[in-house]
Structures are given as C-alpha cells and as structure tokens.
Amino acid sequence: MSTGVTISSMSRYAILGCGSVGHAVADELLDQGKEVLIVDRDEDRVETLRDRDMNAQAGDIREQAVAESVADRDVVLILSSDVEANKAAVSNVRGLGDDQFIIARASDPVSGDELADLGANSVINPSAVIAESALRLLESGELEHRAQHLSEIITATEQKLAIVTHENPDPDAIASAVALRAIAEYLDVEAEIFYFGDMGHQENRAFVNLLDVEMTSLAREDVDAFDGFDTVALVDHAMLTDANVEFDEPVDVLIDHHDIDIDRDLPDGLPFIDIRPQMNSTSTILTKYIQEFDLSLGESVATALLYGIRAETLDFKRDTTPADLTAAAYLYPFANHDTLEQVESPSMSPETLDVLAEAITNREVQGSHLVSNAGFIRDREALEQAAQHLLNLEGITTTAVFGIADNTIYLAARSKDIRLNIGRVLLDAFEEIGETMGHSTQARVEIPLGIFTGIETNEDNRETLLHLTEEAVRKKLFAAMGVESEGSNGS
C-alpha cells in the first residue's frame, strides 16, 4: 500500500512495542539524532528506557488512546512480537488518517498481507530478514573464498594465462574472457584470449571491433597454440557434447553459468570450478569477481560485461535473476552506451538478409515452435542470425533454421522457453549422426551430408538433397520437441 507519504530527515518517530527489535531500531534512530517516542505495555521496560534518557511511556498498543498519543508523529513503527496487537495498532493509527507512514512487524507472509490490508505502508518479517541476511553473508563469504583461490591460481602463473571460450563465442563468452583478462592484469599476470571456430555473427564482430578486443582464433589441430602458457582458464565454455574432452590441454580454471554434469562433461582434476546455473550469464559471475577484487573498472570492460548480461538475458526478458540485475546496475555507470547502441544495431549483410527471407518463406510452425529450411547457403553464421530474428515473431518461443553448405547440413536453434533445453533437444535428435553443441537457450548441429542422405552435392541433385533434408530434419526436430510436423509451411 502506498499513500504518497515521504519521509524527510526532519521526521518524528514513534515506536509501538519495544522488545528486542524495537529496542534495536530505537537505538539506531537515536544514534542518528532522531526524535523518538516509545510506547510499551511493560512498565518495568518503560522505566528502564527512561533511565537511559529515552522518551518512553506505558500503554497498550491495542488501545485507541495510544494511536491518538502518536498522532503527531510522521512515522509510526509498530514492532511488537504480538502480531494481533500490531494489527489492532495499525487499524487504529490508520483510522486517524493517511498522513502517517506506518511500518509494521509480521510473523509470516499471511500476517504481512493482513497488516498491509489494514493500512501498513511497509511490512517487515524479522525471521525473513535474518534468513536473507544470513544468505547474503554466506554468498559474500563464499565469493571472498573463491576470489582468494582464483587469485592464488592466477598469480602462480610463471609464463602466461590462456583464456579460452566456447566455439564461435557469443557476447557472454567474449565479455567473460575480457573480464578475466582484466583480473589477470590486475594480478600482474599476462593473459591472452583464444577461441575455436568462427566469429561470423555481425553483432559479435561489431562487439569485438568496437571494443578493440584482442582474440586469437584457433583450429582444433593447432596443438602448439598453448606453448608458453602454463595456466589455462575456460570461461563460458561448457557444452553438451565432447567439446570439453577434445580440449587436450590441462585446465586450471572453469567459470560458467551453464547447468552441466560435472562428472560427465568436465575434465578430471580441475583445480578451480565456479559453475552457477542460478545466474543467467557468466558475465554476471565475472562482475561479482570484479567487485570482490575491487578493480578500477575500465570503460571497455564494463561495456563488454553489461552487453554480455543483456545479450544472454535478451535484454532482461529471459530468466533474469536478481544477481543479473544487480550486476548490470553496478556496471551501468561505467559503460559506454553509445558503443552499446552501435553494437546492438550492426548492418545486416546481403547474405544474412537472403537467408532470413528464405527462412521466413519456408517456415513451419507447430504451437510455439518454428522450424525452417534456408536451402543452400554461403555463410553458415547467417543461420544463427536468422534463428535469433525469427524468435521475435509473435507467439514463437523456439526456432531452428537449417541449410546446406560444403557437403554439410548446418542447423542453428534458439529458445526462450524455460521449460525446454534446446541443446538437449538437438542432442536427442542428431547425436548419432552429427556434432551437436550448445546449451539451454542456443545450440547448433553439423551433419555430414553423405551420412544423412547418401547423396553428394552437385547441380544435378540439388532439389533431391533439399527434399530429403527438408523431410528428415523437420521431422526429427519436431519429434524431439514433442510435436508432429505436418510437412507444410506456416502461414
């Protein structure tokens, strides 16, 4: 309930019911130089308060006379341990008008709602406050411990730290790597960022270029790439398939937000693991470390992390947690918002436009799921962008767009449905015939065309290939999503 009442620095206070909670509040207000009147039914307690030079009087807070005695007070705190007495006091005080700001003590959510209905502007539950405070202390203590451990591993580096993201890194992976490199530099350790695959998405390329992020692209066969690096960190790297097993270097650090099976998906003997699926981005986790290390936050790092959080949460529209919001609020004043706007509005290449147009034309929609064939393509990264754009269609929560290039079927998928893990869906559908990588909100598949159709790509059989791909991929996808393909385009 809100009455439009404001509390000024000159407010006069009344505390009705002065047990341990009321006493603590009174001490704090008096230390701040506030004028406080205390009313309590226990005359011995009132006498003790007076001996401490507090303005206290005896009275039963259930009685109308008590409400009238504090009618000149701007703020009334009703803090008795007797919730029924508190309800009566709230009703009496509010019955005199709406000018006073009332804070009342509850014992549980139900009594809290009842006190609010009676006119309390704000309700506190001491048990909930204590539990929340304990959890905050626990989180703070764990973060301090983890930061110290991370610092020990990084500072033990004698040569250089290699920071590795997942293949074809997205903004969250890039930003997390940038932040970890900033932490390493703060600890006087040289670090470089690496990634496997490509960075074809225009928005990601704009992100890297505008922030002048130095990243080195590697092929899986680059076995000597990490010579000269004696510490290796994976950030936002965990996937659903063998990508982590293929990483042959000893790994020292893993920081990620994806919910994964540690025993199955990770290398053995990792010295440092911080996986927090309760946070929606790895950028959020790295922001917490930035705060714990008390780094002087540079504009480019802040901009990267803020964009990483916004991109991973679809600008706070998907699975956003309080941790994501508080991290973004911390980063906001340090970020360059002109740069963010440029990153979020990159120009679309003709190839991407063609793929998107083809995907729109050939889409099939079943419920909130959309699957589309983009045909023969030149730029497989255009599939990723098409899948993301189609996710904006009204009523669509999951998209999958596939096309053929280089004797391979490439498929990109996106989902904002919290009940569906698109990475698992693709794994279930194509694990036996292709390579699947991804997680709950985005994933991709590469399928050798010969394995799938038994036909090689040439001009004479293009239509046959498209037909076979169309039928098999759509059916497998919709079946894995739990719906049946009708084999026709959506309207």
Tab-separated table of C-alpha atoms in Angstrom:
chain	number	residue	atom	x	y	z
A	1	MET	CA	0.000	0.000	0.000
A	2	SER	CA	1.274	3.456	-0.841
A	3	THR	CA	-0.099	6.719	0.481
A	4	GLY	CA	2.321	9.055	-1.206
A	5	VAL	CA	3.843	9.910	2.195
A	6	THR	CA	7.523	10.859	2.111
A	7	ILE	CA	9.966	10.501	4.986
A	8	SER	CA	12.169	13.527	5.453
A	9	SER	CA	15.280	13.966	7.553
A	10	MET	CA	13.133	16.023	9.992
A	11	SER	CA	10.590	13.220	10.568
A	12	ARG	CA	9.435	12.491	14.127
A	13	TYR	CA	9.166	8.808	15.044
A	14	ALA	CA	7.057	6.637	17.323
A	15	ILE	CA	7.816	3.019	18.204
A	16	LEU	CA	4.877	0.958	19.478
A	17	GLY	CA	6.110	-2.189	21.185
A	18	CYS	CA	9.722	-2.092	22.279
A	19	GLY	CA	11.017	-5.641	22.548
A	20	SER	CA	14.405	-6.621	21.145
A	21	VAL	CA	13.534	-5.499	17.621
A	22	GLY	CA	12.004	-2.205	18.752
A	23	HIS	CA	14.910	-1.537	21.092
A	24	ALA	CA	17.478	-2.054	18.311
A	25	VAL	CA	15.560	0.282	15.990
A	26	ALA	CA	15.233	2.915	18.727
A	27	ASP	CA	18.976	2.823	19.450
A	28	GLU	CA	19.786	3.300	15.756
A	29	LEU	CA	17.331	6.200	15.326
A	30	LEU	CA	18.611	7.952	18.456
A	31	ASP	CA	22.210	7.494	17.280
A	32	GLN	CA	21.146	9.329	14.127
A	33	GLY	CA	19.780	12.192	16.219
A	34	LYS	CA	16.112	11.430	15.520
A	35	GLU	CA	13.260	12.354	17.849
A	36	VAL	CA	11.656	9.128	19.049
A	37	LEU	CA	8.647	8.379	21.286
A	38	ILE	CA	8.395	4.796	22.587
A	39	VAL	CA	5.174	3.171	23.826
A	40	ASP	CA	5.196	-0.250	25.504
A	41	ARG	CA	2.782	-2.078	27.841
A	42	ASP	CA	5.596	-3.352	30.126
A	43	GLU	CA	6.010	-0.662	32.795
A	44	ASP	CA	9.350	-2.035	34.013
A	45	ARG	CA	10.688	-1.838	30.495
A	46	VAL	CA	9.390	1.710	30.131
A	47	GLU	CA	11.144	2.656	33.338
A	48	THR	CA	14.403	1.167	32.102
A	49	LEU	CA	14.115	3.112	28.856
A	50	ARG	CA	13.527	6.320	30.781
A	51	ASP	CA	16.620	5.622	32.871
A	52	ARG	CA	18.514	5.662	29.589
A	53	ASP	CA	17.072	9.092	28.800
A	54	MET	CA	14.660	7.770	26.210
A	55	ASN	CA	11.226	9.316	25.709
A	56	ALA	CA	9.030	6.366	26.740
A	57	GLN	CA	5.512	5.916	28.078
A	58	ALA	CA	3.390	2.975	29.203
A	59	GLY	CA	0.385	1.944	27.145
A	60	ASP	CA	-1.365	-0.973	25.453
A	61	ILE	CA	-0.798	-0.523	21.720
A	62	ARG	CA	-4.191	-2.155	21.041
A	63	GLU	CA	-5.966	0.863	22.522
A	64	GLN	CA	-7.219	3.807	20.520
A	65	ALA	CA	-5.711	6.202	23.067
A	66	VAL	CA	-2.203	5.076	22.088
A	67	ALA	CA	-2.900	5.809	18.435
A	68	GLU	CA	-4.098	9.270	19.426
A	69	SER	CA	-0.974	9.847	21.550
A	70	VAL	CA	1.278	9.348	18.492
A	71	ALA	CA	-0.938	11.217	16.033
A	72	ASP	CA	1.660	13.997	15.718
A	73	ARG	CA	4.397	11.554	14.651
A	74	ASP	CA	5.325	11.337	10.964
A	75	VAL	CA	6.482	7.722	11.116
A	76	VAL	CA	4.987	5.011	13.327
A	77	LEU	CA	6.885	1.736	13.711
A	78	ILE	CA	4.668	-0.990	15.171
A	79	LEU	CA	7.157	-3.651	16.279
A	80	SER	CA	5.553	-5.782	18.982
A	81	SER	CA	6.119	-9.546	18.877
A	82	ASP	CA	2.329	-9.893	19.267
A	83	VAL	CA	1.035	-9.766	15.678
A	84	GLU	CA	-2.615	-9.444	16.750
A	85	ALA	CA	-1.690	-6.383	18.813
A	86	ASN	CA	0.145	-4.993	15.808
A	87	LYS	CA	-2.927	-5.450	13.632
A	88	ALA	CA	-5.055	-3.526	16.122
A	89	ALA	CA	-2.465	-0.747	16.328
A	90	VAL	CA	-2.230	-0.433	12.533
A	91	SER	CA	-6.004	-0.251	12.263
A	92	ASN	CA	-6.236	2.429	14.984
A	93	VAL	CA	-3.430	4.586	13.596
A	94	ARG	CA	-4.664	4.367	10.031
A	95	GLY	CA	-8.184	5.126	11.217
A	96	LEU	CA	-6.978	8.608	12.224
A	97	GLY	CA	-5.957	9.397	8.626
A	98	ASP	CA	-3.486	8.665	5.851
A	99	ASP	CA	-0.806	11.171	6.772
A	100	GLN	CA	1.404	8.872	8.824
A	101	PHE	CA	3.874	6.383	7.377
A	102	ILE	CA	3.346	3.019	9.117
A	103	ILE	CA	5.911	0.222	9.326
A	104	ALA	CA	4.576	-2.954	10.965
A	105	ARG	CA	6.127	-6.218	12.124
A	106	ALA	CA	4.687	-9.505	10.798
A	107	SER	CA	5.408	-13.101	11.730
A	108	ASP	CA	4.843	-14.708	8.320
A	109	PRO	CA	3.666	-13.805	4.784
A	110	VAL	CA	-0.013	-14.216	5.687
A	111	SER	CA	0.127	-11.784	8.606
A	112	GLY	CA	2.205	-9.495	6.420
A	113	ASP	CA	-0.588	-9.351	3.844
A	114	GLU	CA	-3.128	-8.719	6.594
A	115	LEU	CA	-1.115	-5.834	8.013
A	116	ALA	CA	-0.777	-4.317	4.538
A	117	ASP	CA	-4.528	-4.638	4.001
A	118	LEU	CA	-5.114	-2.790	7.286
A	119	GLY	CA	-3.013	0.129	6.107
A	120	ALA	CA	0.669	-0.544	6.805
A	121	ASN	CA	2.873	1.130	4.202
A	122	SER	CA	5.678	-1.339	4.755
A	123	VAL	CA	5.851	-4.733	6.465
A	124	ILE	CA	8.900	-6.483	7.911
A	125	ASN	CA	9.289	-10.110	8.951
A	126	PRO	CA	12.278	-10.483	11.312
A	127	SER	CA	12.713	-14.184	10.512
A	128	ALA	CA	12.835	-13.483	6.787
A	129	VAL	CA	15.204	-10.570	7.331
A	130	ILE	CA	17.550	-12.745	9.403
A	131	ALA	CA	17.449	-15.545	6.805
A	132	GLU	CA	18.126	-13.111	3.972
A	133	SER	CA	20.963	-11.528	5.915
A	134	ALA	CA	22.478	-14.951	6.628
A	135	LEU	CA	22.294	-15.898	2.941
A	136	ARG	CA	23.930	-12.615	1.935
A	137	LEU	CA	26.733	-13.250	4.430
A	138	LEU	CA	27.120	-16.797	3.108
A	139	GLU	CA	27.270	-15.600	-0.505
A	140	SER	CA	29.750	-12.879	0.417
A	141	GLY	CA	31.938	-15.330	2.339
A	142	GLU	CA	31.896	-17.877	-0.480
A	143	LEU	CA	32.784	-15.227	-3.047
A	144	GLU	CA	35.653	-13.967	-0.903
A	145	HIS	CA	36.971	-17.522	-0.520
A	146	ARG	CA	36.650	-18.265	-4.249
A	147	ALA	CA	38.277	-14.985	-5.241
A	148	GLN	CA	41.238	-15.758	-2.977
A	149	HIS	CA	41.569	-19.247	-4.507
A	150	LEU	CA	41.302	-17.841	-8.054
A	151	SER	CA	43.927	-15.241	-7.216
A	152	GLU	CA	46.300	-17.937	-5.935
A	153	ILE	CA	45.967	-19.961	-9.149
A	154	ILE	CA	46.453	-16.974	-11.451
A	155	THR	CA	49.390	-15.498	-9.521
A	156	ALA	CA	51.103	-18.900	-9.573
A	157	THR	CA	51.383	-18.488	-13.368
A	158	GLU	CA	55.049	-18.318	-14.320
A	159	GLN	CA	54.575	-17.730	-18.054
A	160	LYS	CA	51.140	-16.648	-19.339
A	161	LEU	CA	47.439	-17.368	-18.798
A	162	ALA	CA	45.412	-18.682	-21.740
A	163	ILE	CA	41.701	-17.819	-21.562
A	164	VAL	CA	39.535	-19.984	-23.831
A	165	THR	CA	35.851	-19.512	-24.709
A	166	HIS	CA	33.478	-21.946	-26.361
A	167	GLU	CA	33.465	-22.275	-30.145
A	168	ASN	CA	32.047	-19.361	-32.151
A	169	PRO	CA	31.903	-17.206	-28.997
A	170	ASP	CA	28.843	-15.133	-28.220
A	171	PRO	CA	28.823	-11.814	-26.292
A	172	ASP	CA	28.633	-13.508	-22.884
A	173	ALA	CA	31.694	-15.645	-23.612
A	174	ILE	CA	33.644	-12.715	-25.072
A	175	ALA	CA	32.798	-10.389	-22.174
A	176	SER	CA	33.664	-13.024	-19.576
A	177	ALA	CA	37.050	-13.587	-21.190
A	178	VAL	CA	37.715	-9.840	-21.289
A	179	ALA	CA	36.864	-9.551	-17.591
A	180	LEU	CA	39.082	-12.471	-16.568
A	181	ARG	CA	41.950	-10.955	-18.549
A	182	ALA	CA	41.411	-7.666	-16.648
A	183	ILE	CA	41.604	-9.586	-13.358
A	184	ALA	CA	44.819	-11.292	-14.508
A	185	GLU	CA	46.339	-7.932	-15.454
A	186	TYR	CA	45.355	-6.587	-12.032
A	187	LEU	CA	47.300	-9.514	-10.555
A	188	ASP	CA	50.297	-8.707	-12.825
A	189	VAL	CA	49.835	-11.802	-14.989
A	190	GLU	CA	49.874	-11.608	-18.797
A	191	ALA	CA	46.854	-13.233	-20.435
A	192	GLU	CA	45.564	-13.853	-23.965
A	193	ILE	CA	42.110	-14.863	-25.190
A	194	PHE	CA	41.531	-17.756	-27.609
A	195	TYR	CA	38.526	-19.313	-29.281
A	196	PHE	CA	37.865	-22.146	-31.695
A	197	GLY	CA	35.659	-21.882	-34.763
A	198	ASP	CA	34.489	-18.653	-36.364
A	199	MET	CA	33.032	-15.330	-35.372
A	200	GLY	CA	30.676	-14.752	-38.273
A	201	HIS	CA	27.762	-13.091	-36.491
A	202	GLN	CA	27.838	-9.391	-37.428
A	203	GLU	CA	26.793	-8.290	-33.955
A	204	ASN	CA	29.631	-10.262	-32.363
A	205	ARG	CA	32.156	-8.928	-34.853
A	206	ALA	CA	30.947	-5.379	-34.193
A	207	PHE	CA	31.234	-6.048	-30.470
A	208	VAL	CA	34.866	-7.181	-30.759
A	209	ASN	CA	35.832	-4.427	-33.188
A	210	LEU	CA	34.225	-1.506	-31.353
A	211	LEU	CA	35.733	-2.527	-28.015
A	212	ASP	CA	39.053	-3.433	-29.637
A	213	VAL	CA	39.061	-6.889	-28.047
A	214	GLU	CA	42.130	-8.944	-28.933
A	215	MET	CA	41.169	-12.586	-29.504
A	216	THR	CA	43.003	-15.327	-31.386
A	217	SER	CA	41.092	-17.855	-33.482
A	218	LEU	CA	42.341	-21.454	-33.366
A	219	ALA	CA	41.682	-24.671	-35.227
A	220	ARG	CA	41.391	-27.920	-33.276
A	221	GLU	CA	44.597	-29.147	-34.894
A	222	ASP	CA	46.607	-26.190	-33.534
A	223	VAL	CA	48.331	-28.423	-30.981
A	224	ASP	CA	51.160	-25.983	-30.323
A	225	ALA	CA	48.898	-22.977	-29.757
A	226	PHE	CA	49.355	-23.027	-25.993
A	227	ASP	CA	53.119	-23.356	-25.878
A	228	GLY	CA	54.301	-20.687	-23.481
A	229	PHE	CA	51.074	-20.784	-21.435
A	230	ASP	CA	51.307	-22.660	-18.153
A	231	THR	CA	47.817	-21.783	-16.872
A	232	VAL	CA	44.598	-22.368	-18.834
A	233	ALA	CA	41.136	-20.975	-17.976
A	234	LEU	CA	37.856	-21.869	-19.685
A	235	VAL	CA	35.097	-19.256	-19.470
A	236	ASP	CA	31.503	-19.807	-20.624
A	237	HIS	CA	32.880	-22.942	-22.233
A	238	ALA	CA	30.765	-25.859	-21.044
A	239	MET	CA	28.768	-27.595	-23.760
A	240	LEU	CA	26.628	-30.694	-24.021
A	241	THR	CA	28.952	-32.789	-26.155
A	242	ASP	CA	32.575	-33.823	-26.391
A	243	ALA	CA	33.886	-30.268	-26.899
A	244	ASN	CA	35.440	-30.218	-23.453
A	245	VAL	CA	37.002	-33.640	-23.825
A	246	GLU	CA	38.565	-32.513	-27.130
A	247	PHE	CA	40.383	-29.788	-25.219
A	248	ASP	CA	43.647	-31.628	-24.625
A	249	GLU	CA	45.435	-29.014	-22.532
A	250	PRO	CA	45.417	-29.380	-18.722
A	251	VAL	CA	42.764	-26.970	-17.457
A	252	ASP	CA	43.233	-24.959	-14.265
A	253	VAL	CA	40.105	-22.767	-14.118
A	254	LEU	CA	36.494	-23.138	-15.279
A	255	ILE	CA	33.938	-20.362	-14.766
A	256	ASP	CA	30.498	-20.888	-16.271
A	257	HIS	CA	26.776	-20.438	-15.693
A	258	HIS	CA	25.504	-23.434	-17.656
A	259	ASP	CA	23.905	-26.266	-15.719
A	260	ILE	CA	26.119	-29.217	-16.582
A	261	ASP	CA	27.017	-32.637	-15.232
A	262	ILE	CA	30.441	-32.065	-13.667
A	263	ASP	CA	31.317	-35.771	-13.628
A	264	ARG	CA	30.360	-36.311	-17.267
A	265	ASP	CA	31.102	-33.047	-19.039
A	266	LEU	CA	34.297	-31.757	-17.421
A	267	PRO	CA	37.953	-32.818	-17.431
A	268	ASP	CA	39.109	-34.554	-14.271
A	269	GLY	CA	41.065	-32.775	-11.560
A	270	LEU	CA	40.166	-29.160	-12.253
A	271	PRO	CA	41.784	-27.037	-9.501
A	272	PHE	CA	39.154	-24.276	-9.707
A	273	ILE	CA	35.492	-24.658	-10.714
A	274	ASP	CA	32.824	-21.986	-10.361
A	275	ILE	CA	29.592	-23.052	-12.049
A	276	ARG	CA	26.462	-21.125	-11.058
A	277	PRO	CA	23.338	-22.060	-13.035
A	278	GLN	CA	21.311	-19.800	-10.728
A	279	MET	CA	22.860	-16.869	-12.601
A	280	ASN	CA	21.813	-16.328	-16.189
A	281	SER	CA	25.169	-15.254	-17.575
A	282	THR	CA	28.845	-15.905	-16.995
A	283	SER	CA	29.292	-12.127	-17.286
A	284	THR	CA	27.307	-11.806	-14.047
A	285	ILE	CA	29.726	-14.153	-12.273
A	286	LEU	CA	32.770	-12.264	-13.557
A	287	THR	CA	31.194	-8.959	-12.487
A	288	LYS	CA	30.985	-10.338	-8.944
A	289	TYR	CA	34.699	-11.160	-9.075
A	290	ILE	CA	35.486	-7.687	-10.432
A	291	GLN	CA	33.673	-6.238	-7.397
A	292	GLU	CA	35.352	-8.614	-4.961
A	293	PHE	CA	38.821	-7.738	-6.298
A	294	ASP	CA	37.790	-4.053	-6.124
A	295	LEU	CA	39.159	-3.401	-9.590
A	296	SER	CA	39.129	0.074	-11.043
A	297	LEU	CA	36.634	-0.768	-13.771
A	298	GLY	CA	37.650	0.390	-17.251
A	299	GLU	CA	35.014	1.546	-19.700
A	300	SER	CA	35.629	-1.218	-22.246
A	301	VAL	CA	35.401	-3.993	-19.619
A	302	ALA	CA	32.222	-2.529	-18.111
A	303	THR	CA	30.663	-2.117	-21.564
A	304	ALA	CA	31.554	-5.680	-22.507
A	305	LEU	CA	30.128	-7.176	-19.310
A	306	LEU	CA	26.926	-5.135	-19.479
A	307	TYR	CA	26.383	-6.188	-23.070
A	308	GLY	CA	27.160	-9.813	-22.175
A	309	ILE	CA	24.449	-9.782	-19.491
A	310	ARG	CA	21.935	-8.018	-21.715
A	311	ALA	CA	22.554	-10.360	-24.642
A	312	GLU	CA	22.307	-13.521	-22.522
A	313	THR	CA	19.075	-12.383	-20.840
A	314	LEU	CA	17.558	-10.993	-24.062
A	315	ASP	CA	17.747	-7.513	-22.553
A	316	PHE	CA	16.391	-8.802	-19.204
A	317	LYS	CA	13.360	-10.529	-20.768
A	318	ARG	CA	14.574	-14.134	-20.270
A	319	ASP	CA	15.313	-15.934	-16.992
A	320	THR	CA	16.736	-12.801	-15.384
A	321	THR	CA	17.810	-13.215	-11.749
A	322	PRO	CA	18.365	-10.572	-9.053
A	323	ALA	CA	22.106	-11.251	-9.393
A	324	ASP	CA	21.970	-10.366	-13.103
A	325	LEU	CA	20.111	-7.135	-12.351
A	326	THR	CA	22.413	-6.020	-9.538
A	327	ALA	CA	25.470	-6.774	-11.672
A	328	ALA	CA	24.011	-4.742	-14.542
A	329	ALA	CA	23.170	-1.875	-12.183
A	330	TYR	CA	26.768	-1.855	-10.933
A	331	LEU	CA	28.170	-1.811	-14.487
A	332	TYR	CA	25.753	0.734	-15.935
A	333	PRO	CA	27.512	3.967	-14.822
A	334	PHE	CA	30.883	2.754	-16.158
A	335	ALA	CA	29.708	1.558	-19.596
A	336	ASN	CA	29.806	3.447	-22.889
A	337	HIS	CA	26.179	3.465	-24.001
A	338	ASP	CA	26.917	4.924	-27.432
A	339	THR	CA	29.102	1.897	-28.098
A	340	LEU	CA	26.366	-0.425	-26.853
A	341	GLU	CA	23.915	1.133	-29.281
A	342	GLN	CA	26.349	0.642	-32.167
A	343	VAL	CA	26.916	-2.991	-31.211
A	344	GLU	CA	23.208	-3.715	-30.997
A	345	SER	CA	22.447	-2.184	-34.404
A	346	PRO	CA	25.018	-3.642	-36.827
A	347	SER	CA	24.296	-3.608	-40.540
A	348	MET	CA	22.873	-6.841	-41.983
A	349	SER	CA	24.829	-8.415	-44.836
A	350	PRO	CA	23.030	-9.291	-48.096
A	351	GLU	CA	23.714	-12.979	-47.387
A	352	THR	CA	22.043	-12.768	-43.971
A	353	LEU	CA	19.086	-10.943	-45.485
A	354	ASP	CA	18.709	-13.633	-48.155
A	355	VAL	CA	18.866	-16.434	-45.572
A	356	LEU	CA	16.351	-14.666	-43.325
A	357	ALA	CA	13.960	-14.129	-46.252
A	358	GLU	CA	14.243	-17.795	-47.259
A	359	ALA	CA	13.727	-18.919	-43.646
A	360	ILE	CA	10.608	-16.755	-43.305
A	361	THR	CA	9.177	-18.142	-46.554
A	362	ASN	CA	9.854	-21.800	-45.691
A	363	ARG	CA	8.904	-21.734	-42.027
A	364	GLU	CA	6.669	-24.321	-40.429
A	365	VAL	CA	5.113	-23.514	-37.069
A	366	GLN	CA	3.751	-26.068	-34.634
A	367	GLY	CA	2.459	-24.426	-31.462
A	368	SER	CA	5.215	-22.054	-30.369
A	369	HIS	CA	7.964	-23.959	-32.249
A	370	LEU	CA	9.251	-22.808	-35.648
A	371	VAL	CA	11.465	-24.830	-37.993
A	372	SER	CA	12.664	-23.575	-41.365
A	373	ASN	CA	14.868	-24.628	-44.271
A	374	ALA	CA	17.065	-21.839	-45.681
A	375	GLY	CA	18.234	-24.007	-48.609
A	376	PHE	CA	21.773	-23.758	-49.960
A	377	ILE	CA	23.760	-21.088	-48.144
A	378	ARG	CA	27.152	-19.402	-48.421
A	379	ASP	CA	27.509	-18.135	-44.834
A	380	ARG	CA	26.501	-20.576	-42.110
A	381	GLU	CA	26.646	-17.799	-39.499
A	382	ALA	CA	23.626	-16.277	-41.231
A	383	LEU	CA	21.617	-19.223	-39.868
A	384	GLU	CA	22.399	-18.101	-36.306
A	385	GLN	CA	21.105	-14.613	-37.015
A	386	ALA	CA	18.010	-15.902	-38.798
A	387	ALA	CA	17.166	-18.152	-35.837
A	388	GLN	CA	17.557	-15.188	-33.467
A	389	HIS	CA	15.436	-12.839	-35.600
A	390	LEU	CA	12.635	-15.399	-36.013
A	391	LEU	CA	12.473	-15.738	-32.239
A	392	ASN	CA	10.942	-12.242	-32.242
A	393	LEU	CA	7.834	-13.427	-34.123
A	394	GLU	CA	4.660	-13.242	-32.058
A	395	GLY	CA	3.897	-16.468	-30.207
A	396	ILE	CA	7.252	-18.118	-31.054
A	397	THR	CA	9.447	-19.408	-28.219
A	398	THR	CA	11.747	-21.804	-30.108
A	399	THR	CA	13.316	-21.589	-33.573
A	400	ALA	CA	15.540	-23.828	-35.683
A	401	VAL	CA	16.912	-22.843	-39.093
A	402	PHE	CA	18.992	-25.210	-41.251
A	403	GLY	CA	20.791	-25.034	-44.578
A	404	ILE	CA	23.339	-26.838	-46.755
A	405	ALA	CA	26.930	-25.746	-47.431
A	406	ASP	CA	30.201	-27.590	-48.095
A	407	ASN	CA	28.597	-31.067	-48.111
A	408	THR	CA	27.296	-30.366	-44.614
A	409	ILE	CA	23.901	-29.618	-43.124
A	410	TYR	CA	24.232	-26.750	-40.642
A	411	LEU	CA	21.458	-26.065	-38.138
A	412	ALA	CA	21.124	-23.211	-35.644
A	413	ALA	CA	18.491	-23.095	-32.914
A	414	ARG	CA	17.340	-20.634	-30.269
A	415	SER	CA	14.830	-20.875	-27.418
A	416	LYS	CA	13.366	-18.579	-24.787
A	417	ASP	CA	11.107	-21.295	-23.353
A	418	ILE	CA	12.366	-22.003	-19.815
A	419	ARG	CA	10.718	-25.440	-19.929
A	420	LEU	CA	12.753	-26.550	-22.939
A	421	ASN	CA	16.514	-27.095	-23.190
A	422	ILE	CA	17.215	-26.617	-26.890
A	423	GLY	CA	20.699	-28.084	-26.540
A	424	ARG	CA	19.236	-31.334	-25.189
A	425	VAL	CA	16.589	-31.324	-27.931
A	426	LEU	CA	19.216	-31.193	-30.683
A	427	LEU	CA	21.352	-33.765	-28.886
A	428	ASP	CA	18.390	-36.175	-28.702
A	429	ALA	CA	17.567	-35.621	-32.372
A	430	PHE	CA	21.005	-35.721	-34.002
A	431	GLU	CA	23.570	-37.156	-31.569
A	432	GLU	CA	24.099	-40.328	-33.617
A	433	ILE	CA	24.616	-38.642	-36.994
A	434	GLY	CA	26.143	-35.220	-36.311
A	435	GLU	CA	28.067	-32.996	-33.934
A	436	THR	CA	25.854	-31.070	-31.534
A	437	MET	CA	26.995	-28.163	-29.395
A	438	GLY	CA	25.051	-25.760	-27.215
A	439	HIS	CA	23.093	-25.281	-24.046
A	440	SER	CA	19.595	-24.480	-22.828
A	441	THR	CA	18.954	-21.348	-24.906
A	442	GLN	CA	21.041	-21.779	-28.059
A	443	ALA	CA	22.622	-24.673	-29.895
A	444	ARG	CA	23.819	-25.827	-33.297
A	445	VAL	CA	24.368	-29.035	-35.252
A	446	GLU	CA	26.699	-30.020	-38.090
A	447	ILE	CA	25.716	-33.155	-40.034
A	448	PRO	CA	27.831	-34.608	-42.858
A	449	LEU	CA	25.521	-34.653	-45.853
A	450	GLY	CA	26.639	-38.080	-47.056
A	451	ILE	CA	25.789	-39.679	-43.708
A	452	PHE	CA	22.365	-38.075	-43.750
A	453	THR	CA	21.295	-38.678	-47.373
A	454	GLY	CA	23.887	-40.836	-49.099
A	455	ILE	CA	23.965	-38.297	-51.936
A	456	GLU	CA	26.825	-35.963	-52.843
A	457	THR	CA	26.156	-32.309	-53.589
A	458	ASN	CA	26.126	-31.335	-57.275
A	459	GLU	CA	23.983	-29.272	-59.586
A	460	ASP	CA	22.018	-32.298	-60.821
A	461	ASN	CA	20.676	-33.384	-57.437
A	462	ARG	CA	20.222	-30.094	-55.555
A	463	GLU	CA	16.441	-30.441	-55.470
A	464	THR	CA	16.659	-34.049	-54.274
A	465	LEU	CA	19.036	-33.047	-51.495
A	466	LEU	CA	16.786	-30.218	-50.395
A	467	HIS	CA	13.759	-32.506	-50.342
A	468	LEU	CA	15.480	-35.252	-48.333
A	469	THR	CA	16.964	-32.735	-45.894
A	470	GLU	CA	13.650	-30.937	-45.542
A	471	GLU	CA	11.697	-34.056	-44.691
A	472	ALA	CA	14.191	-35.696	-42.338
A	473	VAL	CA	15.397	-32.650	-40.393
A	474	ARG	CA	11.940	-31.176	-39.830
A	475	LYS	CA	10.502	-34.487	-38.644
A	476	LYS	CA	13.397	-35.195	-36.308
A	477	LEU	CA	13.288	-31.698	-34.841
A	478	PHE	CA	9.564	-31.555	-34.223
A	479	ALA	CA	9.595	-35.088	-32.816
A	480	ALA	CA	12.380	-34.121	-30.384
A	481	MET	CA	10.350	-31.048	-29.397
A	482	GLY	CA	7.336	-33.254	-28.691
A	483	VAL	CA	5.192	-32.153	-31.639
A	484	GLU	CA	4.496	-33.616	-35.061
A	485	SER	CA	5.461	-31.980	-38.352
A	486	GLU	CA	2.699	-31.529	-40.887
A	487	GLY	CA	5.244	-31.145	-43.651
A	488	SER	CA	3.819	-27.825	-44.769
A	489	ASN	CA	4.848	-24.232	-44.465
A	490	GLY	CA	3.423	-21.956	-41.825
A	491	SER	CA	1.208	-19.111	-42.868
